[in-house]
Amino acid sequence: MKILSAEFIKSATAPPHYPEGVFPEVAFVGRSNVGKSSLLNVLVRRKNLAKISNTPGRTQLINFFLINHHYVFVDLPGYGFARVPEAVRRNWSPMVETYLKERPHLRLVILIMDIRRDPATQDFDLLKWFDHYRIPVLLALTKTDKLSKSQVQRRARQIEGMLMEGANLKTAPNPVLFSAKTGEGRDALWSIIEAL
Ligand code: GDP
């Protein structure tokens, strides 16, 4: 996918502040530090687009970006970060759940996990929740460059198994393998997004 334009639209916490417009939305979610910003930047071929989401005051907001005047990418705040105060953590669920449940433009959620780390309870909960509300979700396993090819395959199967068991999934999540360092998985993600 050739990126002709990628611009920050706005941040929001609640539906009245979501951007207006009719563009299909793809939301990105994952635990803090999994590589969500890096994945977003590689997808849109901008060094610092997702940095906006990490500027003070915006890390706990929903950040909207318009890509090629056609797609809206939605950067949801990272979850499960020990350093985030309890009050902020408590707000994560209602804010994000409202977006995920009530946004008609939402076409796909990309759940990002570090291929080296085992899924956490929050990942299971989130997957169960997507399943319950029938929200289409795609799993992306990042940082594949940190492992050998055979380790990547083994970890992908392990994580699939853990997710199926932990989140009671009926079908395997069939992850996209991704590396922000090598660009592996970028084309695969774009073809899935374009197919929407
Ligand atoms: P976020 O908190 O989920 O947005 O994570 P970041 O994108 O800021 O990444 C967290 C750390 O992991 C940074 O030091 C990144 O450079 C590193 N990182 C992210 N993606 C990759 C990847 O695919 N490969 C490698 N080797 N490092 C990565």
PDB file of C-alpha atoms and ligand atoms in Angstrom:
ATOM      1  CA  MET A   1       0.000   0.000   0.000  1.00  0.00           C
ATOM      2  CA  LYS A   2       1.360   3.350  -1.020  1.00  0.00           C
ATOM      3  CA  ILE A   3       0.844   5.952   1.686  1.00  0.00           C
ATOM      4  CA  LEU A   4      -0.037   9.301   0.192  1.00  0.00           C
ATOM      5  CA  SER A   5      -1.154  10.946   3.379  1.00  0.00           C
ATOM      6  CA  ALA A   6      -1.293  10.161   7.067  1.00  0.00           C
ATOM      7  CA  GLU A   7      -2.511  12.755   9.484  1.00  0.00           C
ATOM      8  CA  PHE A   8      -3.560  13.000  13.076  1.00  0.00           C
ATOM      9  CA  ILE A   9      -7.242  13.921  13.350  1.00  0.00           C
ATOM     10  CA  LYS A  10      -7.941  14.195  17.064  1.00  0.00           C
ATOM     11  CA  SER A  11      -7.987  12.553  20.476  1.00  0.00           C
ATOM     12  CA  ALA A  12     -11.175  11.591  22.257  1.00  0.00           C
ATOM     13  CA  THR A  13     -12.448   9.903  25.380  1.00  0.00           C
ATOM     14  CA  ALA A  14     -16.161   9.654  24.572  1.00  0.00           C
ATOM     15  CA  PRO A  15     -18.479   9.352  21.542  1.00  0.00           C
ATOM     16  CA  PRO A  16     -19.385  13.061  21.280  1.00  0.00           C
ATOM     17  CA  HIS A  17     -15.722  13.767  20.584  1.00  0.00           C
ATOM     18  CA  TYR A  18     -15.072  11.006  18.056  1.00  0.00           C
ATOM     19  CA  PRO A  19     -14.374  12.410  14.580  1.00  0.00           C
ATOM     20  CA  GLU A  20     -17.248  12.798  12.199  1.00  0.00           C
ATOM     21  CA  GLY A  21     -17.000  11.156   8.814  1.00  0.00           C
ATOM     22  CA  VAL A  22     -17.765   7.946   7.091  1.00  0.00           C
ATOM     23  CA  PHE A  23     -14.416   6.243   6.771  1.00  0.00           C
ATOM     24  CA  PRO A  24     -13.937   2.635   7.815  1.00  0.00           C
ATOM     25  CA  GLU A  25     -11.962   2.327  11.027  1.00  0.00           C
ATOM     26  CA  VAL A  26      -9.262  -0.126  12.062  1.00  0.00           C
ATOM     27  CA  ALA A  27      -8.412  -0.071  15.763  1.00  0.00           C
ATOM     28  CA  PHE A  28      -5.067  -1.112  17.253  1.00  0.00           C
ATOM     29  CA  VAL A  29      -4.849  -2.459  20.759  1.00  0.00           C
ATOM     30  CA  GLY A  30      -2.270  -4.228  22.907  1.00  0.00           C
ATOM     31  CA  ARG A  31      -0.472  -4.238  26.213  1.00  0.00           C
ATOM     32  CA  SER A  32       1.957  -1.391  26.774  1.00  0.00           C
ATOM     33  CA  ASN A  33       5.340  -1.890  25.137  1.00  0.00           C
ATOM     34  CA  VAL A  34       4.285  -4.663  22.758  1.00  0.00           C
ATOM     35  CA  GLY A  35       5.293  -2.511  19.797  1.00  0.00           C
ATOM     36  CA  LYS A  36       1.942  -0.970  18.874  1.00  0.00           C
ATOM     37  CA  SER A  37       3.376   2.448  17.934  1.00  0.00           C
ATOM     38  CA  SER A  38       6.162   0.845  15.919  1.00  0.00           C
ATOM     39  CA  LEU A  39       3.669  -1.327  14.021  1.00  0.00           C
ATOM     40  CA  LEU A  40       1.472   1.676  13.242  1.00  0.00           C
ATOM     41  CA  ASN A  41       4.441   3.728  12.045  1.00  0.00           C
ATOM     42  CA  VAL A  42       5.619   0.914   9.761  1.00  0.00           C
ATOM     43  CA  LEU A  43       2.120   0.436   8.330  1.00  0.00           C
ATOM     44  CA  VAL A  44       1.872   4.100   7.360  1.00  0.00           C
ATOM     45  CA  ARG A  45       5.582   4.488   6.620  1.00  0.00           C
ATOM     46  CA  ARG A  46       5.978   7.446   8.943  1.00  0.00           C
ATOM     47  CA  LYS A  47       8.696   7.559  11.537  1.00  0.00           C
ATOM     48  CA  ASN A  48       6.723   9.343  14.191  1.00  0.00           C
ATOM     49  CA  LEU A  49       3.026   9.311  13.453  1.00  0.00           C
ATOM     50  CA  ALA A  50       2.117   7.193  16.447  1.00  0.00           C
ATOM     51  CA  LYS A  51       4.433   9.273  18.608  1.00  0.00           C
ATOM     52  CA  ILE A  52       1.559  11.720  18.855  1.00  0.00           C
ATOM     53  CA  SER A  53      -0.285   9.083  20.875  1.00  0.00           C
ATOM     54  CA  ASN A  54       2.645   8.906  23.269  1.00  0.00           C
ATOM     55  CA  THR A  55       2.924  12.614  23.983  1.00  0.00           C
ATOM     56  CA  PRO A  56       2.035  13.625  27.535  1.00  0.00           C
ATOM     57  CA  GLY A  57      -1.696  13.920  27.986  1.00  0.00           C
ATOM     58  CA  ARG A  58      -2.544  11.683  25.021  1.00  0.00           C
ATOM     59  CA  THR A  59      -1.345   8.258  26.153  1.00  0.00           C
ATOM     60  CA  GLN A  60      -4.652   7.456  27.835  1.00  0.00           C
ATOM     61  CA  LEU A  61      -6.870   8.813  25.067  1.00  0.00           C
ATOM     62  CA  ILE A  62      -8.239   7.305  21.890  1.00  0.00           C
ATOM     63  CA  ASN A  63      -6.240   8.790  19.011  1.00  0.00           C
ATOM     64  CA  PHE A  64      -7.623   8.937  15.466  1.00  0.00           C
ATOM     65  CA  PHE A  65      -5.536   9.174  12.272  1.00  0.00           C
ATOM     66  CA  LEU A  66      -6.731   9.596   8.690  1.00  0.00           C
ATOM     67  CA  ILE A  67      -4.789   7.510   6.180  1.00  0.00           C
ATOM     68  CA  ASN A  68      -4.923   8.223   2.442  1.00  0.00           C
ATOM     69  CA  HIS A  69      -8.196  10.086   3.014  1.00  0.00           C
ATOM     70  CA  HIS A  70      -9.822   6.699   3.091  1.00  0.00           C
ATOM     71  CA  TYR A  71      -9.122   4.776   6.316  1.00  0.00           C
ATOM     72  CA  VAL A  72      -9.149   5.866   9.910  1.00  0.00           C
ATOM     73  CA  PHE A  73      -6.625   4.155  12.152  1.00  0.00           C
ATOM     74  CA  VAL A  74      -7.574   4.262  15.808  1.00  0.00           C
ATOM     75  CA  ASP A  75      -4.806   3.961  18.359  1.00  0.00           C
ATOM     76  CA  LEU A  76      -6.350   2.667  21.576  1.00  0.00           C
ATOM     77  CA  PRO A  77      -4.381   3.225  24.781  1.00  0.00           C
ATOM     78  CA  GLY A  78      -2.122   0.370  25.905  1.00  0.00           C
ATOM     79  CA  TYR A  79      -3.321  -1.690  28.826  1.00  0.00           C
ATOM     80  CA  GLY A  80      -1.718  -3.438  31.746  1.00  0.00           C
ATOM     81  CA  PHE A  81       1.024  -0.935  32.397  1.00  0.00           C
ATOM     82  CA  ALA A  82       2.166  -1.176  36.012  1.00  0.00           C
ATOM     83  CA  ARG A  83       3.223   2.445  36.153  1.00  0.00           C
ATOM     84  CA  VAL A  84      -0.223   3.738  35.234  1.00  0.00           C
ATOM     85  CA  PRO A  85      -2.074   4.887  38.351  1.00  0.00           C
ATOM     86  CA  GLU A  86      -5.003   2.753  39.437  1.00  0.00           C
ATOM     87  CA  ALA A  87      -7.526   5.519  38.705  1.00  0.00           C
ATOM     88  CA  VAL A  88      -6.325   5.733  35.103  1.00  0.00           C
ATOM     89  CA  ARG A  89      -6.382   1.954  34.752  1.00  0.00           C
ATOM     90  CA  ARG A  90      -9.974   1.833  35.966  1.00  0.00           C
ATOM     91  CA  ASN A  91     -10.972   4.250  33.235  1.00  0.00           C
ATOM     92  CA  TRP A  92      -9.418   2.165  30.464  1.00  0.00           C
ATOM     93  CA  SER A  93     -12.223  -0.361  30.194  1.00  0.00           C
ATOM     94  CA  PRO A  94     -15.269   1.900  30.042  1.00  0.00           C
ATOM     95  CA  MET A  95     -13.616   4.272  27.583  1.00  0.00           C
ATOM     96  CA  VAL A  96     -12.329   1.558  25.257  1.00  0.00           C
ATOM     97  CA  GLU A  97     -15.386  -0.676  25.621  1.00  0.00           C
ATOM     98  CA  THR A  98     -17.653   2.203  24.678  1.00  0.00           C
ATOM     99  CA  TYR A  99     -15.634   2.839  21.562  1.00  0.00           C
ATOM    100  CA  LEU A 100     -15.508  -0.830  20.569  1.00  0.00           C
ATOM    101  CA  LYS A 101     -19.196  -1.465  21.197  1.00  0.00           C
ATOM    102  CA  GLU A 102     -20.713   1.706  19.875  1.00  0.00           C
ATOM    103  CA  ARG A 103     -18.680   2.710  16.877  1.00  0.00           C
ATOM    104  CA  PRO A 104     -20.480   1.687  13.696  1.00  0.00           C
ATOM    105  CA  HIS A 105     -17.452   2.560  11.552  1.00  0.00           C
ATOM    106  CA  LEU A 106     -15.292  -0.055  13.272  1.00  0.00           C
ATOM    107  CA  ARG A 107     -14.388  -2.819  10.809  1.00  0.00           C
ATOM    108  CA  LEU A 108     -11.498  -4.601  12.485  1.00  0.00           C
ATOM    109  CA  VAL A 109      -9.463  -4.635  15.671  1.00  0.00           C
ATOM    110  CA  ILE A 110      -5.814  -5.579  15.389  1.00  0.00           C
ATOM    111  CA  LEU A 111      -4.683  -7.105  18.679  1.00  0.00           C
ATOM    112  CA  ILE A 112      -0.936  -6.853  18.995  1.00  0.00           C
ATOM    113  CA  MET A 113       1.182  -9.148  21.124  1.00  0.00           C
ATOM    114  CA  ASP A 114       4.927  -9.538  21.581  1.00  0.00           C
ATOM    115  CA  ILE A 115       5.756 -12.993  20.186  1.00  0.00           C
ATOM    116  CA  ARG A 116       8.213 -13.586  23.031  1.00  0.00           C
ATOM    117  CA  ARG A 117       5.697 -12.989  25.812  1.00  0.00           C
ATOM    118  CA  ASP A 118       2.940 -15.316  26.938  1.00  0.00           C
ATOM    119  CA  PRO A 119      -0.572 -13.873  26.699  1.00  0.00           C
ATOM    120  CA  ALA A 120      -1.810 -12.248  29.909  1.00  0.00           C
ATOM    121  CA  THR A 121      -5.213 -12.425  31.558  1.00  0.00           C
ATOM    122  CA  GLN A 122      -6.073  -9.101  29.940  1.00  0.00           C
ATOM    123  CA  ASP A 123      -5.425 -10.562  26.491  1.00  0.00           C
ATOM    124  CA  PHE A 124      -7.736 -13.483  27.244  1.00  0.00           C
ATOM    125  CA  ASP A 125     -10.417 -11.161  28.611  1.00  0.00           C
ATOM    126  CA  LEU A 126     -10.214  -8.914  25.608  1.00  0.00           C
ATOM    127  CA  LEU A 127     -10.486 -11.833  23.170  1.00  0.00           C
ATOM    128  CA  LYS A 128     -13.473 -13.281  25.033  1.00  0.00           C
ATOM    129  CA  TRP A 129     -15.067  -9.898  24.949  1.00  0.00           C
ATOM    130  CA  PHE A 130     -14.510  -9.482  21.173  1.00  0.00           C
ATOM    131  CA  ASP A 131     -15.966 -12.919  20.657  1.00  0.00           C
ATOM    132  CA  HIS A 132     -19.022 -12.086  22.759  1.00  0.00           C
ATOM    133  CA  TYR A 133     -19.743  -8.861  20.871  1.00  0.00           C
ATOM    134  CA  ARG A 134     -18.773 -10.425  17.522  1.00  0.00           C
ATOM    135  CA  ILE A 135     -16.139  -7.801  16.837  1.00  0.00           C
ATOM    136  CA  PRO A 136     -13.746  -8.964  14.097  1.00  0.00           C
ATOM    137  CA  VAL A 137     -10.241  -9.246  15.482  1.00  0.00           C
ATOM    138  CA  LEU A 138      -6.902 -10.013  13.922  1.00  0.00           C
ATOM    139  CA  LEU A 139      -3.910 -11.110  15.954  1.00  0.00           C
ATOM    140  CA  ALA A 140      -0.503  -9.656  15.098  1.00  0.00           C
ATOM    141  CA  LEU A 141       2.582 -11.139  16.750  1.00  0.00           C
ATOM    142  CA  THR A 142       5.371  -8.561  16.740  1.00  0.00           C
ATOM    143  CA  LYS A 143       9.132  -8.511  17.194  1.00  0.00           C
ATOM    144  CA  THR A 144       9.620 -11.701  15.166  1.00  0.00           C
ATOM    145  CA  ASP A 145      13.112 -10.434  14.288  1.00  0.00           C
ATOM    146  CA  LYS A 146      14.147 -11.207  17.860  1.00  0.00           C
ATOM    147  CA  LEU A 147      13.713 -14.959  17.310  1.00  0.00           C
ATOM    148  CA  SER A 148      14.941 -17.513  14.789  1.00  0.00           C
ATOM    149  CA  LYS A 149      12.558 -18.692  12.070  1.00  0.00           C
ATOM    150  CA  SER A 150      11.897 -21.994  13.825  1.00  0.00           C
ATOM    151  CA  GLN A 151      11.371 -20.290  17.184  1.00  0.00           C
ATOM    152  CA  VAL A 152       8.875 -17.927  15.538  1.00  0.00           C
ATOM    153  CA  GLN A 153       6.855 -20.852  14.208  1.00  0.00           C
ATOM    154  CA  ARG A 154       6.965 -22.622  17.548  1.00  0.00           C
ATOM    155  CA  ARG A 155       5.980 -19.541  19.548  1.00  0.00           C
ATOM    156  CA  ALA A 156       3.147 -18.716  17.112  1.00  0.00           C
ATOM    157  CA  ARG A 157       1.663 -22.188  17.619  1.00  0.00           C
ATOM    158  CA  GLN A 158       2.149 -22.001  21.392  1.00  0.00           C
ATOM    159  CA  ILE A 159       0.459 -18.611  21.646  1.00  0.00           C
ATOM    160  CA  GLU A 160      -2.397 -19.781  19.431  1.00  0.00           C
ATOM    161  CA  GLY A 161      -2.913 -22.742  21.744  1.00  0.00           C
ATOM    162  CA  MET A 162      -2.768 -20.607  24.879  1.00  0.00           C
ATOM    163  CA  LEU A 163      -5.259 -18.120  23.456  1.00  0.00           C
ATOM    164  CA  MET A 164      -7.677 -20.802  22.316  1.00  0.00           C
ATOM    165  CA  GLU A 165      -7.639 -22.351  25.753  1.00  0.00           C
ATOM    166  CA  GLY A 166      -7.471 -19.149  27.817  1.00  0.00           C
ATOM    167  CA  ALA A 167     -10.144 -17.309  25.854  1.00  0.00           C
ATOM    168  CA  ASN A 168     -12.248 -20.368  24.905  1.00  0.00           C
ATOM    169  CA  LEU A 169     -11.913 -19.666  21.195  1.00  0.00           C
ATOM    170  CA  LYS A 170     -13.472 -22.103  18.769  1.00  0.00           C
ATOM    171  CA  THR A 171     -11.199 -21.240  15.864  1.00  0.00           C
ATOM    172  CA  ALA A 172      -7.458 -20.641  15.878  1.00  0.00           C
ATOM    173  CA  PRO A 173      -6.555 -16.947  15.720  1.00  0.00           C
ATOM    174  CA  ASN A 174      -4.165 -17.487  12.776  1.00  0.00           C
ATOM    175  CA  PRO A 175      -1.775 -14.636  13.583  1.00  0.00           C
ATOM    176  CA  VAL A 176       0.044 -12.321  11.219  1.00  0.00           C
ATOM    177  CA  LEU A 177       3.771 -12.424  12.000  1.00  0.00           C
ATOM    178  CA  PHE A 178       5.190  -8.929  12.141  1.00  0.00           C
ATOM    179  CA  SER A 179       8.458  -7.109  12.641  1.00  0.00           C
ATOM    180  CA  ALA A 180       8.809  -3.349  12.723  1.00  0.00           C
ATOM    181  CA  LYS A 181      12.525  -3.859  12.168  1.00  0.00           C
ATOM    182  CA  THR A 182      12.379  -5.931   8.966  1.00  0.00           C
ATOM    183  CA  GLY A 183       8.920  -4.947   7.736  1.00  0.00           C
ATOM    184  CA  GLU A 184       7.777  -8.581   7.778  1.00  0.00           C
ATOM    185  CA  GLY A 185       3.981  -8.730   7.840  1.00  0.00           C
ATOM    186  CA  ARG A 186       3.363  -5.190   6.597  1.00  0.00           C
ATOM    187  CA  ASP A 187       1.992  -6.290   3.228  1.00  0.00           C
ATOM    188  CA  ALA A 188      -0.034  -9.068   4.853  1.00  0.00           C
ATOM    189  CA  LEU A 189      -1.688  -6.584   7.219  1.00  0.00           C
ATOM    190  CA  TRP A 190      -2.426  -4.150   4.427  1.00  0.00           C
ATOM    191  CA  SER A 191      -4.020  -6.795   2.226  1.00  0.00           C
ATOM    192  CA  ILE A 192      -6.315  -7.754   5.089  1.00  0.00           C
ATOM    193  CA  ILE A 193      -7.206  -4.104   5.735  1.00  0.00           C
ATOM    194  CA  GLU A 194      -7.790  -3.443   2.031  1.00  0.00           C
ATOM    195  CA  ALA A 195     -10.009  -6.503   1.756  1.00  0.00           C
ATOM    196  CA  LEU A 196     -12.371  -4.933   4.285  1.00  0.00           C
TER     197      LEU A 196
HETATM  198  P1  GDP B   1       4.051   0.456  22.388  1.00  0.00           P
HETATM  199  O1  GDP B   1       4.185   0.869  23.825  1.00  0.00           O
HETATM  200  O2  GDP B   1       3.234  -0.786  22.277  1.00  0.00           O
HETATM  201  O3  GDP B   1       3.591   1.534  21.466  1.00  0.00           O
HETATM  202  O4  GDP B   1       5.531  -0.012  21.935  1.00  0.00           O
HETATM  203  P2  GDP B   1       6.628   0.711  21.034  1.00  0.00           P
HETATM  204  O5  GDP B   1       6.261   0.688  19.598  1.00  0.00           O
HETATM  205  O6  GDP B   1       6.974   2.027  21.630  1.00  0.00           O
HETATM  206  O7  GDP B   1       7.838  -0.333  21.218  1.00  0.00           O
HETATM  207  C1  GDP B   1       8.365  -0.687  22.495  1.00  0.00           C
HETATM  208  C2  GDP B   1       9.817  -1.090  22.299  1.00  0.00           C
HETATM  209  O8  GDP B   1       9.925  -2.236  21.483  1.00  0.00           O
HETATM  210  C3  GDP B   1      10.673  -0.015  21.613  1.00  0.00           C
HETATM  211  O9  GDP B   1      11.948  -0.023  22.181  1.00  0.00           O
HETATM  212  C4  GDP B   1      10.717  -0.482  20.159  1.00  0.00           C
HETATM  213  O10 GDP B   1      11.873  -0.046  19.485  1.00  0.00           O
HETATM  214  C5  GDP B   1      10.712  -1.983  20.319  1.00  0.00           C
HETATM  215  N1  GDP B   1      10.089  -2.656  19.173  1.00  0.00           N
HETATM  216  C6  GDP B   1       8.829  -2.483  18.713  1.00  0.00           C
HETATM  217  N2  GDP B   1       8.573  -3.285  17.663  1.00  0.00           N
HETATM  218  C7  GDP B   1       9.697  -3.995  17.438  1.00  0.00           C
HETATM  219  C8  GDP B   1      10.064  -5.017  16.480  1.00  0.00           C
HETATM  220  O11 GDP B   1       9.286  -5.454  15.617  1.00  0.00           O
HETATM  221  N3  GDP B   1      11.334  -5.521  16.580  1.00  0.00           N
HETATM  222  C9  GDP B   1      12.224  -5.102  17.515  1.00  0.00           C
HETATM  223  N4  GDP B   1      13.434  -5.662  17.528  1.00  0.00           N
HETATM  224  N5  GDP B   1      11.914  -4.147  18.430  1.00  0.00           N
HETATM  225  C10 GDP B   1      10.670  -3.604  18.397  1.00  0.00           C
END
